[in-house]
Tab-separated table of C-alpha atoms in Angstrom:
chain	number	residue	atom	x	y	z
A	26	UNK	CA	30.590	180.999	-137.023
A	27	UNK	CA	30.278	177.479	-135.604
A	28	UNK	CA	29.523	176.030	-139.024
A	29	UNK	CA	32.324	177.942	-140.713
A	30	UNK	CA	34.941	176.997	-138.094
A	31	UNK	CA	34.153	173.293	-138.339
A	32	UNK	CA	33.966	173.404	-142.147
A	33	UNK	CA	37.384	175.103	-142.384
A	34	UNK	CA	38.863	172.345	-140.207
A	35	UNK	CA	37.156	169.682	-142.359
A	36	UNK	CA	38.503	171.190	-145.565
A	37	UNK	CA	42.044	171.968	-144.408
A	38	UNK	CA	45.157	170.013	-145.262
A	39	UNK	CA	47.503	172.509	-143.560
A	40	UNK	CA	47.893	172.533	-139.774
A	41	UNK	CA	47.652	176.308	-139.489
A	42	UNK	CA	44.301	176.355	-141.269
A	43	UNK	CA	43.011	173.452	-139.127
A	44	UNK	CA	44.047	175.314	-135.974
A	45	UNK	CA	42.327	178.461	-137.256
A	46	UNK	CA	39.082	176.533	-137.823
A	47	UNK	CA	39.203	175.116	-134.278
A	48	UNK	CA	39.810	178.591	-132.834
A	49	UNK	CA	36.877	180.075	-134.785
A	50	UNK	CA	34.745	177.219	-133.535
A	51	UNK	CA	35.679	177.904	-129.896
A	52	UNK	CA	35.150	181.650	-130.196
A	53	UNK	CA	31.785	181.155	-131.923
A	54	UNK	CA	30.286	178.941	-129.212
A	55	UNK	CA	31.366	181.169	-126.294
A	56	UNK	CA	28.571	183.783	-126.712
A	57	UNK	CA	26.062	180.940	-127.209
A	58	UNK	CA	27.196	179.430	-123.898
A	59	UNK	CA	27.253	182.692	-121.946
A	60	UNK	CA	23.986	184.174	-123.255
A	61	UNK	CA	22.017	183.071	-120.167
A	62	UNK	CA	23.953	185.498	-117.896
A	63	UNK	CA	23.749	182.964	-115.093
A	64	UNK	CA	26.837	182.603	-112.851
A	65	UNK	CA	26.956	178.867	-113.633
A	66	UNK	CA	26.831	179.561	-117.376
A	67	UNK	CA	29.596	182.151	-117.151
A	68	UNK	CA	31.708	179.776	-115.059
A	69	UNK	CA	31.144	176.955	-117.562
A	70	UNK	CA	32.054	179.269	-120.440
A	71	UNK	CA	35.284	180.322	-118.717
A	72	UNK	CA	36.254	176.701	-118.012
A	73	UNK	CA	35.476	175.737	-121.595
A	74	UNK	CA	37.469	178.645	-123.025
A	75	UNK	CA	40.533	177.849	-120.901
A	76	UNK	CA	40.593	174.144	-121.798
A	77	UNK	CA	39.996	174.778	-125.502
A	78	UNK	CA	42.640	177.520	-125.620
A	79	UNK	CA	45.130	175.182	-123.918
A	80	UNK	CA	44.354	172.402	-126.399
A	81	UNK	CA	44.631	174.790	-129.368
A	82	UNK	CA	47.979	176.147	-128.116
A	83	UNK	CA	49.231	172.583	-127.670
A	84	UNK	CA	48.062	171.698	-131.183
A	85	UNK	CA	49.821	174.747	-132.665
A	86	UNK	CA	52.988	173.933	-130.721
A	87	UNK	CA	52.891	170.308	-131.915
A	88	UNK	CA	52.364	171.308	-135.553
A	89	UNK	CA	55.228	173.846	-135.473
A	90	UNK	CA	57.417	171.173	-133.831
A	91	UNK	CA	56.434	168.819	-136.655
A	92	UNK	CA	57.312	171.477	-139.252
A	93	UNK	CA	60.650	172.019	-137.516
A	94	UNK	CA	61.491	168.300	-137.345
A	95	UNK	CA	60.222	167.163	-140.745
A	96	UNK	CA	59.680	170.360	-142.759
A	97	UNK	CA	56.025	169.362	-143.311
A	98	UNK	CA	52.877	171.362	-142.550
A	99	UNK	CA	50.612	168.809	-144.188
A	100	UNK	CA	48.123	167.079	-141.859
A	101	UNK	CA	48.480	163.708	-143.570
A	102	UNK	CA	52.307	163.770	-143.552
A	103	UNK	CA	52.701	163.182	-139.826
A	104	UNK	CA	55.657	160.824	-139.526
A	105	UNK	CA	57.500	161.839	-136.345
A	106	UNK	CA	56.100	160.176	-133.177
A	107	UNK	CA	56.572	163.213	-130.895
A	108	UNK	CA	54.242	165.685	-132.670
A	109	UNK	CA	51.751	162.863	-133.387
A	110	UNK	CA	51.515	162.040	-129.662
A	111	UNK	CA	51.215	165.708	-128.707
A	112	UNK	CA	48.492	166.349	-131.280
A	113	UNK	CA	46.585	163.228	-130.210
A	114	UNK	CA	46.635	164.448	-126.600
A	115	UNK	CA	45.647	167.990	-127.617
A	116	UNK	CA	42.666	166.657	-129.581
A	117	UNK	CA	41.805	164.359	-126.664
A	118	UNK	CA	41.612	167.476	-124.472
A	119	UNK	CA	39.466	169.184	-127.125
A	120	UNK	CA	36.824	166.422	-127.129
A	121	UNK	CA	37.141	165.484	-123.453
A	122	UNK	CA	38.706	162.016	-123.403
A	123	UNK	CA	39.956	160.623	-120.088
A	124	UNK	CA	42.359	161.425	-118.391
A	125	UNK	CA	41.813	165.024	-119.637
A	126	UNK	CA	38.036	164.854	-119.301
A	127	UNK	CA	37.359	166.695	-116.019
A	128	UNK	CA	36.150	169.884	-117.708
A	129	UNK	CA	33.351	168.226	-119.697
A	130	UNK	CA	30.837	167.314	-116.913
A	131	UNK	CA	31.400	170.676	-115.203
A	132	UNK	CA	30.922	172.681	-118.398
A	133	UNK	CA	27.886	170.711	-119.545
A	134	UNK	CA	26.234	171.110	-116.135
A	135	UNK	CA	26.402	174.906	-116.415
A	136	UNK	CA	24.675	175.088	-119.822
A	137	UNK	CA	21.081	174.761	-120.948
A	138	UNK	CA	20.091	171.596	-122.812
A	139	UNK	CA	20.218	173.108	-126.316
A	140	UNK	CA	23.755	174.449	-125.922
A	141	UNK	CA	24.690	171.192	-124.195
A	142	UNK	CA	23.459	169.335	-127.270
A	143	UNK	CA	25.653	171.465	-129.563
A	144	UNK	CA	28.637	170.889	-127.274
A	145	UNK	CA	28.079	167.113	-127.159
A	146	UNK	CA	27.553	166.654	-130.904
A	147	UNK	CA	28.722	169.373	-133.315
A	148	UNK	CA	31.789	170.357	-131.262
A	149	UNK	CA	33.175	166.812	-131.499
A	150	UNK	CA	33.225	166.756	-135.308
A	151	UNK	CA	36.230	168.983	-136.113
A	152	UNK	CA	38.705	167.294	-133.691
A	153	UNK	CA	37.534	163.892	-134.931
A	154	UNK	CA	38.138	164.930	-138.541
A	155	UNK	CA	41.748	165.745	-137.581
A	156	UNK	CA	42.186	162.518	-135.595
A	157	UNK	CA	40.956	160.491	-138.557
A	158	UNK	CA	43.332	162.346	-140.903
A	159	UNK	CA	46.517	161.958	-138.874
A	160	UNK	CA	45.582	158.292	-138.391
A	161	UNK	CA	47.854	157.986	-135.336
A	162	UNK	CA	49.808	154.742	-135.263
A	163	UNK	CA	50.395	155.186	-131.528
A	164	UNK	CA	48.634	151.960	-130.695
A	165	UNK	CA	49.346	151.857	-126.948
A	166	UNK	CA	48.411	155.519	-126.378
A	167	UNK	CA	45.086	155.246	-128.202
A	168	UNK	CA	44.126	151.999	-126.486
A	169	UNK	CA	44.991	153.437	-123.044
A	170	UNK	CA	43.001	156.626	-123.801
A	171	UNK	CA	40.064	154.550	-125.083
A	172	UNK	CA	39.930	152.092	-122.178
A	173	UNK	CA	40.423	154.824	-119.595
A	174	UNK	CA	37.597	156.851	-121.159
A	175	UNK	CA	35.152	153.943	-121.198
A	176	UNK	CA	36.062	153.193	-117.567
A	177	UNK	CA	35.833	156.811	-116.359
A	178	UNK	CA	32.674	157.395	-118.418
A	179	UNK	CA	31.015	154.412	-116.731
A	180	UNK	CA	32.330	155.023	-113.241
A	181	UNK	CA	31.791	158.770	-113.132
A	182	UNK	CA	28.138	158.525	-114.089
A	183	UNK	CA	27.177	156.066	-111.337
A	184	UNK	CA	26.838	158.557	-108.508
A	185	UNK	CA	25.199	161.419	-110.406
A	186	UNK	CA	21.692	162.793	-110.086
A	187	UNK	CA	22.068	165.606	-112.630
A	188	UNK	CA	21.098	164.543	-116.137
A	189	UNK	CA	23.580	166.818	-117.902
A	190	UNK	CA	26.483	165.344	-115.932
A	191	UNK	CA	25.240	161.831	-116.685
A	192	UNK	CA	25.118	162.705	-120.386
A	193	UNK	CA	28.650	164.143	-120.169
A	194	UNK	CA	29.985	160.898	-118.696
A	195	UNK	CA	28.029	158.937	-121.290
A	196	UNK	CA	29.727	161.093	-123.952
A	197	UNK	CA	33.187	160.338	-122.479
A	198	UNK	CA	32.452	156.592	-122.560
A	199	UNK	CA	31.221	156.671	-126.171
A	200	UNK	CA	34.244	158.679	-127.302
A	201	UNK	CA	36.432	156.075	-125.598
A	202	UNK	CA	34.912	153.352	-127.788
A	203	UNK	CA	35.582	155.426	-130.907
A	204	UNK	CA	39.234	156.080	-129.989
A	205	UNK	CA	39.754	152.408	-129.130
A	206	UNK	CA	39.085	151.289	-132.704
A	207	UNK	CA	40.474	154.359	-134.528
A	208	UNK	CA	43.808	152.840	-135.617
A	209	UNK	CA	42.340	149.490	-136.705
A	210	UNK	CA	39.225	150.617	-138.544
A	211	UNK	CA	38.582	154.350	-139.063
A	212	UNK	CA	35.275	153.537	-140.794
A	213	UNK	CA	34.043	151.913	-137.557
A	214	UNK	CA	35.040	155.059	-135.649
A	215	UNK	CA	32.898	157.088	-138.048
A	216	UNK	CA	30.002	154.650	-137.655
A	217	UNK	CA	30.246	154.845	-133.847
A	218	UNK	CA	30.390	158.657	-134.035
A	219	UNK	CA	27.340	158.768	-136.309
A	220	UNK	CA	25.246	156.504	-134.061
A	221	UNK	CA	26.415	158.415	-130.966
A	222	UNK	CA	25.284	161.701	-132.563
A	223	UNK	CA	21.826	160.318	-133.336
A	224	UNK	CA	21.322	158.768	-129.886
A	225	UNK	CA	22.587	161.823	-127.999
A	226	UNK	CA	20.405	164.087	-130.136
A	227	UNK	CA	17.251	162.167	-129.238
A	228	UNK	CA	18.182	161.933	-125.517
A	229	UNK	CA	18.801	165.686	-125.221
A	230	UNK	CA	15.559	166.449	-127.079
A	231	UNK	CA	13.578	164.192	-124.719
A	232	UNK	CA	14.987	165.951	-121.663
A	233	UNK	CA	14.383	169.328	-123.279
A	234	UNK	CA	10.751	168.477	-124.037
A	235	UNK	CA	10.221	167.444	-120.403
A	236	UNK	CA	12.351	170.362	-119.122
A	237	UNK	CA	14.182	167.828	-116.926
A	238	UNK	CA	17.625	168.510	-115.533
A	239	UNK	CA	17.752	165.960	-112.697
A	240	UNK	CA	16.552	162.403	-112.122
A	241	UNK	CA	13.624	163.388	-109.850
A	242	UNK	CA	12.016	165.556	-112.503
A	243	UNK	CA	11.958	162.553	-114.860
A	244	UNK	CA	9.476	160.716	-112.629
A	245	UNK	CA	6.666	163.173	-113.376
A	246	UNK	CA	7.086	163.014	-117.149
A	247	UNK	CA	4.544	160.189	-117.542
A	248	UNK	CA	1.707	162.598	-116.833
A	249	UNK	CA	2.923	165.068	-119.464
A	250	UNK	CA	4.071	162.835	-122.337
A	251	UNK	CA	3.001	159.224	-121.754
A	252	UNK	CA	3.996	157.918	-125.207
A	253	UNK	CA	7.426	159.505	-125.034
A	254	UNK	CA	7.895	158.227	-121.471
A	255	UNK	CA	7.406	154.667	-122.691
A	256	UNK	CA	9.912	155.164	-125.538
A	257	UNK	CA	12.614	156.940	-123.508
A	258	UNK	CA	13.895	153.798	-121.694
A	259	UNK	CA	14.458	152.287	-125.137
A	260	UNK	CA	16.454	155.374	-126.196
A	261	UNK	CA	18.533	155.116	-123.003
A	262	UNK	CA	19.106	151.379	-123.448
A	263	UNK	CA	20.153	152.078	-127.041
A	264	UNK	CA	22.760	154.479	-125.624
A	265	UNK	CA	23.795	151.661	-123.303
A	266	UNK	CA	24.265	149.390	-126.325
A	267	UNK	CA	21.628	146.689	-125.891
A	268	UNK	CA	20.317	144.641	-128.837
A	269	UNK	CA	17.988	144.901	-130.777
A	270	UNK	CA	18.532	148.693	-130.695
A	271	UNK	CA	20.835	150.865	-132.821
A	272	UNK	CA	23.410	151.401	-130.054
A	273	UNK	CA	24.337	147.702	-130.139
A	274	UNK	CA	25.697	147.911	-133.698
A	275	UNK	CA	28.909	149.952	-133.141
A	276	UNK	CA	29.752	148.112	-129.899
A	277	UNK	CA	29.276	144.722	-131.558
A	278	UNK	CA	31.392	145.610	-134.602
A	279	UNK	CA	34.116	147.253	-132.470
A	280	UNK	CA	34.404	144.199	-130.183
A	281	UNK	CA	34.508	141.956	-133.256
A	282	UNK	CA	37.287	144.049	-134.846
A	283	UNK	CA	39.312	144.130	-131.598
A	284	UNK	CA	39.079	140.333	-131.408
A	285	UNK	CA	40.221	140.070	-135.042
A	286	UNK	CA	43.229	142.257	-134.170
A	287	UNK	CA	44.110	139.712	-131.442
A	288	UNK	CA	43.289	142.036	-128.557
A	289	UNK	CA	40.849	139.846	-126.593
A	290	UNK	CA	41.814	141.372	-123.224
A	291	UNK	CA	41.088	144.903	-124.490
A	292	UNK	CA	37.769	143.770	-125.959
A	293	UNK	CA	36.780	142.067	-122.678
A	294	UNK	CA	37.691	145.151	-120.621
A	295	UNK	CA	35.765	147.436	-122.968
A	296	UNK	CA	32.710	145.168	-122.786
A	297	UNK	CA	32.874	145.123	-118.971
A	298	UNK	CA	33.119	148.913	-118.751
A	299	UNK	CA	30.000	149.121	-120.939
A	300	UNK	CA	28.147	147.443	-118.048
A	301	UNK	CA	28.951	150.403	-115.803
A	302	UNK	CA	27.365	152.789	-118.297
A	303	UNK	CA	24.395	150.476	-118.683
A	304	UNK	CA	23.763	150.658	-114.933
A	305	UNK	CA	23.160	154.395	-114.896
A	306	UNK	CA	21.034	154.255	-118.052
A	307	UNK	CA	18.923	151.647	-116.253
A	308	UNK	CA	18.700	153.980	-113.245
A	309	UNK	CA	17.299	156.707	-115.469
A	310	UNK	CA	14.852	154.260	-117.091
A	311	UNK	CA	13.721	153.062	-113.676
A	312	UNK	CA	13.192	156.604	-112.394
A	313	UNK	CA	11.253	157.520	-115.495
A	314	UNK	CA	8.914	154.566	-115.992
A	315	UNK	CA	8.788	152.519	-112.802
A	316	UNK	CA	8.528	155.350	-110.265
A	317	UNK	CA	5.185	157.024	-109.689
A	318	UNK	CA	5.407	160.736	-109.035
A	319	UNK	CA	4.450	160.961	-105.315
A	320	UNK	CA	7.025	158.331	-104.375
A	321	UNK	CA	10.024	160.224	-105.675
A	322	UNK	CA	11.910	162.720	-103.525
A	323	UNK	CA	10.158	165.974	-102.772
A	324	UNK	CA	10.372	168.313	-105.744
A	325	UNK	CA	8.204	171.125	-106.977
A	326	UNK	CA	5.659	170.044	-109.558
A	327	UNK	CA	6.319	172.035	-112.723
A	328	UNK	CA	3.720	173.950	-114.685
A	329	UNK	CA	2.182	171.787	-117.392
A	330	UNK	CA	2.455	174.334	-120.160
A	331	UNK	CA	2.213	173.214	-123.792
A	332	UNK	CA	5.700	172.819	-125.236
A	333	UNK	CA	6.760	174.942	-128.173
A	334	UNK	CA	9.473	172.482	-129.184
A	335	UNK	CA	9.274	170.961	-132.661
A	336	UNK	CA	8.568	167.256	-132.361
A	337	UNK	CA	9.700	166.222	-135.856
A	338	UNK	CA	13.474	166.163	-135.043
A	339	UNK	CA	12.689	164.157	-131.908
A	340	UNK	CA	10.496	161.690	-133.817
A	341	UNK	CA	13.110	161.232	-136.565
A	342	UNK	CA	16.084	160.744	-134.225
A	343	UNK	CA	14.104	158.458	-131.902
A	344	UNK	CA	13.145	156.229	-134.844
A	345	UNK	CA	16.789	156.083	-135.950
A	346	UNK	CA	17.934	155.436	-132.350
A	347	UNK	CA	15.638	152.439	-132.056
A	348	UNK	CA	15.536	150.859	-135.501
A	349	UNK	CA	18.880	150.995	-137.361
A	350	UNK	CA	20.271	147.629	-136.204
A	351	UNK	CA	18.839	145.635	-139.188
A	352	UNK	CA	20.983	147.804	-141.495
A	353	UNK	CA	24.179	146.319	-140.053
A	354	UNK	CA	24.812	143.875	-142.964
A	355	UNK	CA	24.449	146.725	-145.472
A	356	UNK	CA	26.843	148.913	-143.463
A	357	UNK	CA	29.456	146.194	-143.042
A	358	UNK	CA	29.283	145.363	-146.753
A	359	UNK	CA	30.224	148.900	-147.820
């Protein structure tokens, strides 16, 4: 159901079909989210359903308004500014951009790591496909959404101890970077989305392997998986966007493009907000590698049972998270 919903949205050129794909997508993930039968999971599912239904209703309203004003149902024939703005905001609510982001940390916190991974990666694809197709020329709106998201994504994550909330704020910040550059270079948005998917995938898989959901439980991971513990700070710093890791590539190219478009103030602000995100990635790295287990706050020591998780996806995504930067010239040439 998830795959079909997203694929229908990808393949559609008519707003009604795109809306139908998004609705199928929402309805398909709800049982996956609620299957734990935990009050937190049910609460998260309810919150998710309400926000997604609101966004879908807004999208449908905007597309009917567009059909009424221009007589067009075609996604790529969006000419009137009113429906374009409404659809941009509806899709922003779908993916969790600031200032309509409040649901994302709460929902992600109530889910297990696997469902959280689906929510942070696959669920972003369909709305992004629509955003790239309408190619909104609302420059001020997109830049405000982008800057606000990078700021909120950095600021919100500073005071968190729960890993899923930290990853939610990290997701908001990354999406902000993508939206910032969307109108100037859609190919860079796609590149940023692709690198974000890889990095988030490997981060979630690391936490899942260690069964960690808060910062304290990271400090005992060195005894379980020493090699992975030494690589995880690099994965986190790649998410933060430090060279010579993969995460530096989209940030570097986006800042370069913003400067070319004569928006130095926007580029400077975006770069400064990236420092906020970097701080909480460094906090996680510190807790994981520079804190010995007895010195962290009192927590129950987990059972050291052998993990049944496949390590191949983790190995592949970790390699990509750490080593794709040298491909930058090839990517910029295409």
